Amino acid sequence: MAQINPHINFNGNAEEALNFYKSVFGGEFSKIIRFKDIASEEFPIPDKEAHKIMHIALPIKQNFLFANDILEIMGRVNENENRSKIAITAESKEEAYKLFNGLSAGGQIEMPIDENPDGTYFAMFRDKYGIEWMVKFDPKHKGE
């Protein structure tokens, strides 16, 4: 079975955003590469952008959340564009609420987490970094 790992571009705040996600999901970064680490004569990096993130990886169970910064010379990411949502399936009602409360802090809630008529729990929101999330928990199908 293929593994899907979300990868998010940021405008210079990838490290801040991934530290926020780490505070919600837990764990430790498995890799951090800064642009200064890959700089060369063929690929010069301006001093003001040397500490920006070229690649960062946060393991979340068997998956990873990847991110990087976009250098100013490469343009900007439209943080208000309609990106694809990152869907999380929680293993418990408590975990669903914890993830929703943590990730939505400072963001815009489109649909607050609540129990649906079929007994499932679901929420949709944009976090404070503009990333769109969906959190769900289905007590009949844990982990799906």
CSV table of C-alpha atoms in Angstrom, one decimal:
chain,number,residue,atom,x,y,z
A,1,MET,CA,0.0,0.0,0.0
A,2,ALA,CA,1.3,3.4,-0.9
A,3,GLN,CA,2.0,5.9,1.8
A,4,ILE,CA,0.8,9.5,1.5
A,5,ASN,CA,2.7,12.3,3.3
A,6,PRO,CA,1.5,15.9,3.1
A,7,HIS,CA,4.1,18.5,2.1
A,8,ILE,CA,3.4,22.2,2.7
A,9,ASN,CA,5.2,25.2,1.4
A,10,PHE,CA,5.5,28.3,3.6
A,11,ASN,CA,6.7,31.9,3.1
A,12,GLY,CA,9.5,31.8,5.7
A,13,ASN,CA,7.7,30.4,8.7
A,14,ALA,CA,8.0,26.7,8.1
A,15,GLU,CA,10.0,26.1,11.3
A,16,GLU,CA,7.5,28.1,13.4
A,17,ALA,CA,4.5,26.2,11.8
A,18,LEU,CA,6.1,22.8,12.2
A,19,ASN,CA,7.0,23.5,15.9
A,20,PHE,CA,3.3,24.4,16.4
A,21,TYR,CA,2.3,21.1,14.7
A,22,LYS,CA,4.9,19.2,16.9
A,23,SER,CA,3.3,20.8,20.0
A,24,VAL,CA,-0.1,19.3,18.9
A,25,PHE,CA,1.0,15.9,17.5
A,26,GLY,CA,4.1,15.3,19.7
A,27,GLY,CA,7.3,13.6,18.5
A,28,GLU,CA,10.6,15.0,17.2
A,29,PHE,CA,11.7,16.1,13.8
A,30,SER,CA,13.5,13.4,11.9
A,31,LYS,CA,15.2,15.8,9.6
A,32,ILE,CA,15.9,19.5,9.3
A,33,ILE,CA,17.8,20.9,6.3
A,34,ARG,CA,18.3,24.6,6.0
A,35,PHE,CA,19.1,26.4,2.7
A,36,LYS,CA,22.6,27.3,4.0
A,37,ASP,CA,23.2,23.5,4.1
A,38,ILE,CA,22.8,23.1,0.4
A,39,ALA,CA,24.3,26.5,-0.7
A,40,SER,CA,27.1,26.3,-3.3
A,41,GLU,CA,28.6,28.4,-6.0
A,42,GLU,CA,26.0,27.0,-8.4
A,43,PHE,CA,23.2,27.6,-5.9
A,44,PRO,CA,24.0,30.7,-3.9
A,45,ILE,CA,21.7,31.5,-1.0
A,46,PRO,CA,21.4,35.1,0.2
A,47,ASP,CA,22.4,35.5,3.8
A,48,LYS,CA,19.0,36.8,4.8
A,49,GLU,CA,17.5,33.4,3.7
A,50,ALA,CA,20.2,31.0,4.7
A,51,HIS,CA,18.4,29.9,7.9
A,52,LYS,CA,15.1,29.2,6.1
A,53,ILE,CA,13.9,25.6,5.9
A,54,MET,CA,14.7,23.7,2.8
A,55,HIS,CA,13.2,20.5,4.2
A,56,ILE,CA,11.7,19.5,7.6
A,57,ALA,CA,10.0,16.3,8.5
A,58,LEU,CA,7.8,15.5,11.5
A,59,PRO,CA,6.9,11.8,11.9
A,60,ILE,CA,3.3,11.2,12.8
A,61,LYS,CA,2.9,7.4,13.4
A,62,GLN,CA,3.8,5.7,10.1
A,63,ASN,CA,3.4,9.0,8.1
A,64,PHE,CA,5.3,12.3,7.9
A,65,LEU,CA,4.3,15.9,7.7
A,66,PHE,CA,6.9,17.6,5.4
A,67,ALA,CA,7.4,21.3,4.8
A,68,ASN,CA,9.7,23.9,3.4
A,69,ASP,CA,10.0,27.6,2.9
A,70,ILE,CA,9.8,29.3,-0.5
A,71,LEU,CA,12.7,31.7,-1.0
A,72,GLU,CA,11.8,35.2,-1.9
A,73,ILE,CA,13.6,34.8,-5.3
A,74,MET,CA,11.2,32.0,-6.1
A,75,GLY,CA,8.0,34.0,-5.5
A,76,ARG,CA,5.4,33.6,-2.8
A,77,VAL,CA,2.9,31.0,-1.7
A,78,ASN,CA,-0.6,32.3,-1.7
A,79,GLU,CA,-1.6,31.3,1.9
A,80,ASN,CA,-5.2,32.1,1.3
A,81,GLU,CA,-5.6,30.0,-1.8
A,82,ASN,CA,-7.9,27.0,-1.7
A,83,ARG,CA,-5.4,24.2,-0.9
A,84,SER,CA,-6.3,20.6,-0.5
A,85,LYS,CA,-7.3,19.7,3.1
A,86,ILE,CA,-5.2,17.5,5.3
A,87,ALA,CA,-7.5,14.8,6.7
A,88,ILE,CA,-6.7,13.2,10.0
A,89,THR,CA,-8.5,10.1,11.3
A,90,ALA,CA,-8.3,10.0,15.1
A,91,GLU,CA,-8.2,6.8,17.1
A,92,SER,CA,-10.5,8.1,19.8
A,93,LYS,CA,-13.0,10.8,20.5
A,94,GLU,CA,-10.5,12.3,23.0
A,95,GLU,CA,-7.8,12.4,20.4
A,96,ALA,CA,-10.1,14.0,17.8
A,97,TYR,CA,-11.0,16.8,20.3
A,98,LYS,CA,-7.3,17.2,21.3
A,99,LEU,CA,-6.2,17.5,17.6
A,100,PHE,CA,-9.1,19.9,16.8
A,101,ASN,CA,-8.5,22.1,19.8
A,102,GLY,CA,-4.8,22.2,19.2
A,103,LEU,CA,-4.7,22.7,15.5
A,104,SER,CA,-7.6,25.2,15.2
A,105,ALA,CA,-6.2,27.5,18.0
A,106,GLY,CA,-5.8,30.9,16.4
A,107,GLY,CA,-7.4,29.7,13.1
A,108,GLN,CA,-10.7,29.9,11.4
A,109,ILE,CA,-13.3,27.2,12.2
A,110,GLU,CA,-15.5,26.2,9.3
A,111,MET,CA,-17.2,23.4,11.1
A,112,PRO,CA,-16.6,22.8,14.8
A,113,ILE,CA,-16.1,19.3,16.0
A,114,ASP,CA,-19.3,17.7,17.0
A,115,GLU,CA,-21.1,14.4,17.0
A,116,ASN,CA,-23.0,13.7,13.8
A,117,PRO,CA,-26.4,11.8,13.6
A,118,ASP,CA,-24.5,8.6,12.6
A,119,GLY,CA,-22.3,8.7,15.7
A,120,THR,CA,-19.1,10.0,14.0
A,121,TYR,CA,-17.3,13.1,14.9
A,122,PHE,CA,-16.0,15.6,12.3
A,123,ALA,CA,-14.5,19.1,12.0
A,124,MET,CA,-13.1,21.4,9.3
A,125,PHE,CA,-11.0,24.4,9.8
A,126,ARG,CA,-8.0,26.5,8.6
A,127,ASP,CA,-5.2,26.8,11.1
A,128,LYS,CA,-3.4,30.0,11.9
A,129,TYR,CA,-0.9,29.3,9.1
A,130,GLY,CA,-3.7,29.0,6.5
A,131,ILE,CA,-3.5,25.2,6.2
A,132,GLU,CA,-6.9,23.5,5.9
A,133,TRP,CA,-7.6,20.4,8.0
A,134,MET,CA,-10.4,17.9,8.6
A,135,VAL,CA,-10.5,15.8,11.7
A,136,LYS,CA,-12.8,12.8,12.0
A,137,PHE,CA,-13.4,9.9,14.4
A,138,ASP,CA,-15.7,7.0,13.7
A,139,PRO,CA,-16.1,4.8,16.7
A,140,LYS,CA,-17.3,1.9,14.4
A,141,HIS,CA,-14.2,2.1,12.2
A,142,LYS,CA,-11.3,3.1,14.4
A,143,GLY,CA,-8.2,4.0,12.4
A,144,GLU,CA,-9.9,4.2,8.9
